[in-house]
Coordinates of C-alpha atoms and ligand atoms in Angstrom, one line a residue:
M1 CA -10.8 -215.8 90.0
P2 CA -11.2 -212.8 87.6
E3 CA -12.0 -214.3 84.3
G4 CA -14.0 -213.0 81.4
D5 CA -17.3 -213.1 83.3
T6 CA -15.9 -211.3 86.3
V7 CA -14.4 -208.6 84.1
W8 CA -17.7 -208.2 82.3
N9 CA -19.5 -207.9 85.6
T10 CA -17.0 -205.3 86.8
A11 CA -17.4 -203.3 83.6
R12 CA -21.1 -203.2 84.2
V13 CA -20.6 -202.0 87.8
L14 CA -18.5 -199.1 86.6
Q15 CA -21.0 -198.4 83.8
R16 CA -23.8 -198.1 86.3
A17 CA -21.8 -196.1 88.8
L18 CA -20.1 -193.7 86.4
A19 CA -21.6 -193.6 82.9
D20 CA -22.1 -190.0 81.8
A21 CA -20.8 -188.7 85.1
R22 CA -18.5 -185.8 85.2
L23 CA -15.6 -186.6 87.5
T24 CA -15.2 -184.3 90.4
G25 CA -11.8 -185.8 91.3
S26 CA -9.3 -188.5 90.7
D27 CA -6.4 -189.9 92.7
F28 CA -3.8 -192.1 90.9
R29 CA -1.5 -194.1 93.1
V30 CA 0.7 -195.6 90.5
P31 CA 3.9 -194.0 89.3
Q32 CA 3.1 -193.9 85.6
L33 CA 0.0 -191.8 86.3
A34 CA 1.0 -189.9 89.3
G35 CA -0.2 -186.3 89.0
T36 CA -2.8 -187.1 86.3
D37 CA -6.0 -185.2 87.2
L38 CA -9.2 -186.2 85.5
T39 CA -11.3 -183.6 87.3
G40 CA -13.9 -182.3 84.8
W41 CA -13.6 -185.3 82.5
T42 CA -16.8 -187.2 81.6
V43 CA -17.1 -191.0 81.7
R44 CA -18.7 -192.1 78.5
E45 CA -18.6 -195.9 78.7
S46 CA -17.2 -198.8 80.6
A47 CA -16.4 -201.9 78.6
S48 CA -14.6 -205.2 78.8
R49 CA -12.5 -206.9 76.2
G50 CA -11.5 -210.4 77.3
K51 CA -10.0 -209.8 80.7
H52 CA -9.2 -206.1 80.0
L53 CA -11.3 -203.3 81.4
L54 CA -11.7 -200.2 79.2
L55 CA -13.1 -197.0 80.8
R56 CA -13.7 -194.6 78.0
L57 CA -13.5 -190.9 78.9
E58 CA -13.9 -187.5 77.3
S59 CA -11.6 -184.8 78.3
P60 CA -13.0 -181.2 78.7
P61 CA -12.5 -178.8 75.8
G62 CA -9.1 -177.3 75.8
A63 CA -7.6 -179.7 78.2
S64 CA -4.0 -180.6 77.5
A65 CA -3.3 -184.3 76.8
P66 CA -2.4 -186.1 80.0
G67 CA 1.3 -186.3 80.4
H68 CA 1.8 -184.0 77.4
P69 CA 1.4 -180.5 78.5
S70 CA 1.2 -177.8 75.8
A71 CA 4.5 -176.2 74.8
A72 CA 5.3 -172.8 76.3
D73 CA 4.5 -171.0 73.0
G74 CA 1.0 -172.4 73.1
S75 CA 1.4 -174.8 70.2
P76 CA 0.5 -178.4 71.0
A77 CA 3.5 -180.4 72.2
E78 CA 2.0 -183.6 70.8
P79 CA -0.1 -184.3 67.7
D80 CA -3.8 -183.8 68.5
T81 CA -5.1 -187.0 69.9
G82 CA -8.7 -185.8 70.2
T83 CA -10.7 -185.7 73.4
R84 CA -11.5 -189.4 73.7
W85 CA -9.3 -191.3 76.2
T86 CA -9.3 -194.8 77.6
L87 CA -8.3 -195.7 81.1
H88 CA -7.1 -199.3 80.8
S89 CA -6.8 -201.8 83.6
H90 CA -6.3 -205.5 84.0
L91 CA -7.4 -207.5 87.0
R92 CA -5.1 -210.5 86.6
M93 CA -5.4 -212.8 89.6
D94 CA -6.2 -210.3 92.4
G95 CA -7.4 -206.9 91.0
A96 CA -10.9 -205.5 91.6
W97 CA -12.9 -202.3 91.1
R98 CA -15.6 -201.4 93.6
A99 CA -18.2 -198.6 93.5
Y100 CA -19.2 -196.9 96.6
A101 CA -21.7 -194.2 97.5
P102 CA -20.1 -190.9 98.5
G103 CA -19.2 -191.0 102.1
E104 CA -19.5 -194.8 102.3
R105 CA -16.5 -196.6 103.8
W106 CA -14.2 -198.3 101.3
A107 CA -14.2 -201.6 103.0
A108 CA -13.5 -204.1 100.2
R109 CA -9.7 -204.3 100.5
P110 CA -6.9 -202.7 102.5
A111 CA -6.2 -199.1 101.6
H112 CA -2.6 -199.8 100.6
L113 CA -3.9 -201.9 97.6
I114 CA -5.7 -198.8 96.2
R115 CA -4.3 -197.8 92.8
V116 CA -6.9 -195.3 91.7
V117 CA -9.9 -193.4 93.0
L118 CA -12.4 -191.8 90.6
R119 CA -15.0 -189.5 92.2
S120 CA -18.3 -188.4 90.7
P121 CA -21.2 -186.6 92.3
H122 CA -23.1 -189.9 92.9
A123 CA -20.4 -192.6 93.2
V124 CA -16.8 -193.2 94.0
A125 CA -15.0 -195.9 92.0
V126 CA -12.0 -197.5 93.7
G127 CA -9.6 -199.7 91.9
Y128 CA -7.6 -202.2 94.0
H129 CA -4.4 -203.9 92.9
L130 CA -5.0 -203.1 89.3
H131 CA -2.4 -204.0 86.7
D132 CA -1.2 -202.3 83.6
L133 CA -3.1 -199.1 84.4
A134 CA -2.7 -196.8 81.5
L135 CA -4.4 -193.8 80.0
V136 CA -4.3 -193.9 76.2
P137 CA -6.1 -192.2 73.3
T138 CA -9.2 -194.3 72.6
A139 CA -8.1 -194.4 69.0
A140 CA -5.0 -196.3 70.2
E141 CA -6.8 -198.9 72.3
G142 CA -5.7 -201.5 69.7
H143 CA -2.2 -201.3 71.0
L144 CA -3.4 -202.7 74.3
V145 CA -6.1 -205.2 73.2
G146 CA -5.7 -205.6 69.4
H147 CA -3.8 -208.8 69.9
L148 CA -6.7 -210.5 71.6
G149 CA -8.7 -213.3 69.9
P150 CA -12.5 -213.1 69.8
D151 CA -14.0 -212.1 73.1
L152 CA -16.3 -214.8 74.4
L153 CA -18.6 -212.2 76.0
G154 CA -18.1 -209.5 73.4
P155 CA -20.8 -208.3 71.0
D156 CA -18.6 -209.6 68.2
W157 CA -18.0 -213.1 69.5
D158 CA -16.9 -215.2 66.6
P159 CA -16.5 -218.9 67.4
A160 CA -15.3 -219.8 63.9
E161 CA -12.4 -217.3 64.3
A162 CA -11.6 -218.7 67.7
V163 CA -11.4 -222.2 66.3
R164 CA -9.3 -221.0 63.4
R165 CA -6.8 -219.4 65.7
L166 CA -6.6 -222.5 68.0
A167 CA -6.2 -224.8 65.1
A168 CA -3.3 -222.8 63.7
H169 CA -1.1 -224.3 66.5
P170 CA -2.1 -228.0 66.5
D171 CA 0.8 -229.2 68.6
T172 CA 0.0 -226.9 71.6
T173 CA -1.8 -228.6 74.4
I174 CA -5.5 -227.6 74.6
G175 CA -5.0 -226.7 78.3
E176 CA -2.5 -224.0 77.3
A177 CA -4.2 -223.0 74.1
L178 CA -7.5 -222.1 75.9
L179 CA -5.6 -219.8 78.2
D180 CA -3.8 -218.0 75.4
Q181 CA -5.8 -214.8 75.0
R182 CA -4.6 -214.4 71.4
N183 CA -6.7 -217.4 70.5
L184 CA -9.9 -216.4 72.3
A185 CA -10.3 -213.9 75.1
G186 CA -11.9 -214.4 78.5
I187 CA -11.0 -217.9 79.6
G188 CA -9.0 -218.3 82.8
N189 CA -7.8 -221.3 84.6
L190 CA -11.2 -222.2 86.2
Y191 CA -13.2 -222.3 82.9
K192 CA -10.3 -224.0 81.2
C193 CA -10.4 -226.9 83.7
E194 CA -14.1 -227.1 83.7
V195 CA -14.8 -227.0 80.0
L196 CA -12.2 -229.7 79.4
F197 CA -13.8 -231.9 82.1
L198 CA -17.3 -231.4 80.6
R199 CA -15.9 -232.3 77.1
G200 CA -14.1 -235.4 78.4
V201 CA -10.8 -234.0 77.0
S202 CA -7.4 -234.4 78.8
P203 CA -5.7 -231.0 79.2
W204 CA -2.6 -232.5 77.7
T205 CA -4.3 -233.3 74.4
P206 CA -2.7 -231.5 71.4
V207 CA -5.1 -229.1 69.9
G208 CA -5.0 -231.0 66.6
A209 CA -6.3 -234.1 68.4
V210 CA -9.2 -232.5 70.1
P211 CA -12.3 -234.1 68.5
D212 CA -14.6 -231.1 68.4
L213 CA -12.9 -227.7 68.8
A214 CA -16.1 -225.8 67.9
G215 CA -18.1 -227.6 70.5
T216 CA -15.3 -226.8 73.1
V217 CA -15.3 -223.1 72.4
T218 CA -19.1 -223.0 72.3
L219 CA -19.4 -224.7 75.7
A220 CA -16.8 -222.3 77.1
Q221 CA -18.8 -219.3 75.9
R222 CA -22.0 -220.8 77.4
L223 CA -20.3 -221.3 80.8
L224 CA -19.0 -217.8 81.0
A225 CA -22.3 -216.3 79.7
A226 CA -24.2 -218.2 82.4
N227 CA -22.2 -216.4 85.1
R228 CA -22.7 -212.9 83.9
G229 CA -24.6 -210.8 86.4
R230 CA -23.5 -212.7 89.5
W231 CA -20.2 -213.0 91.3
T232 CA -20.3 -216.7 92.2
Q233 CA -18.7 -218.6 89.3
S234 CA -20.5 -221.9 88.9
T235 CA -20.1 -224.5 86.1
T236 CA -22.3 -227.1 87.9
G237 CA -25.4 -224.9 88.2
A238 CA -25.1 -225.1 92.0
L239 CA -24.2 -221.9 93.9
H240 CA -23.5 -223.5 97.3
R241 CA -19.9 -223.2 98.5
G242 CA -18.0 -226.4 97.5
Q243 CA -20.4 -227.4 94.8
T244 CA -19.7 -224.8 92.1
S245 CA -17.1 -226.8 90.1
Y246 CA -16.5 -230.2 88.7
V247 CA -12.7 -230.4 89.0
Y248 CA -11.3 -226.9 89.6
G249 CA -10.0 -226.5 93.2
R250 CA -11.0 -230.2 94.0
R251 CA -7.7 -232.0 94.2
A252 CA -8.1 -235.5 95.8
Q253 CA -11.9 -235.1 96.1
P254 CA -14.1 -237.6 94.2
C255 CA -15.1 -236.9 90.7
R256 CA -18.7 -235.9 90.6
R257 CA -19.3 -238.4 87.7
C258 CA -17.1 -241.4 88.4
G259 CA -15.8 -241.0 92.0
T260 CA -12.1 -241.1 91.0
A261 CA -9.9 -238.7 92.9
I262 CA -9.4 -235.4 91.0
R263 CA -5.8 -234.7 90.1
K264 CA -3.9 -231.5 90.1
E265 CA -0.6 -231.0 88.2
E266 CA 1.4 -228.2 86.5
L267 CA 0.7 -227.7 82.9
G268 CA 2.8 -224.9 81.3
E269 CA 2.8 -222.0 83.7
R270 CA -0.4 -222.9 85.4
V271 CA -1.8 -225.8 87.4
T272 CA -4.6 -227.9 86.0
Y273 CA -7.2 -230.1 87.6
W274 CA -8.7 -233.1 85.8
C275 CA -10.3 -236.5 86.3
P276 CA -7.9 -239.2 84.9
V277 CA -10.9 -241.5 84.1
C278 CA -13.4 -239.0 82.6
Q279 CA -10.6 -237.2 80.7
P280 CA -8.3 -240.0 79.4
P281 CA -5.1 -239.2 77.5
S282 CA -5.6 -238.9 73.7
Q283 CA -4.5 -241.8 71.6
Ligands
ZN1 ZN1 -14.4 -238.8 86.6

């Protein structure tokens, strides 16, 4: 499941494949960017912010703004936005970027899922089933990610601010609050379920009744950080299939601590997994 660690890893893959490369071609297969051509643009940086991917680009001198061709009289049709642009994408549940060597077969996913192809002399980046694909001036990135809370894997991770934002809505269940990217950015359903199990907190506990919010966000950060650099997401430390989680994806299987059957139920818009004994309801 693409959560903060997966997106962080993906940003690094794109950084290694494309950083400082001058693109030799692009192919957008989404209506909003159809016809956009990034040939000659230089990739400056690939970054993640929570679950958002930001590929920062520099347009060649004199290039017209994408989607804003110069007026016929030569005057700019739009205010000057500079030469720095950001290609934004979101993986949600099913998106992925892959980097291939030139000439290598694109085997990761079926071709009809391809949303964009970026070619450089040394690598081809293919984006599958990407969501919210947009090309915006880098100076305007804030419109896309400015609402996000502190990024658990960002250089500016601020646990105190994450706690402050969570605590501002004490009646929300902690299970929903941890998924709300406005509170803190990067936690998806897997880490939500796992961190609450490890803290012994029922997902239905109101935020205001969680004994140690700081300990909860600190543990979540540690779990995500531990999975940077690998594609297997494990919260148990074990990397073997079937052993990577305590409760997530384990409905009706015995709790690894107490043997009670793990339960699965809807909470808000998502399902949640928990152990009814290790995570008792709050009083
Ligand atoms: Zn248990």
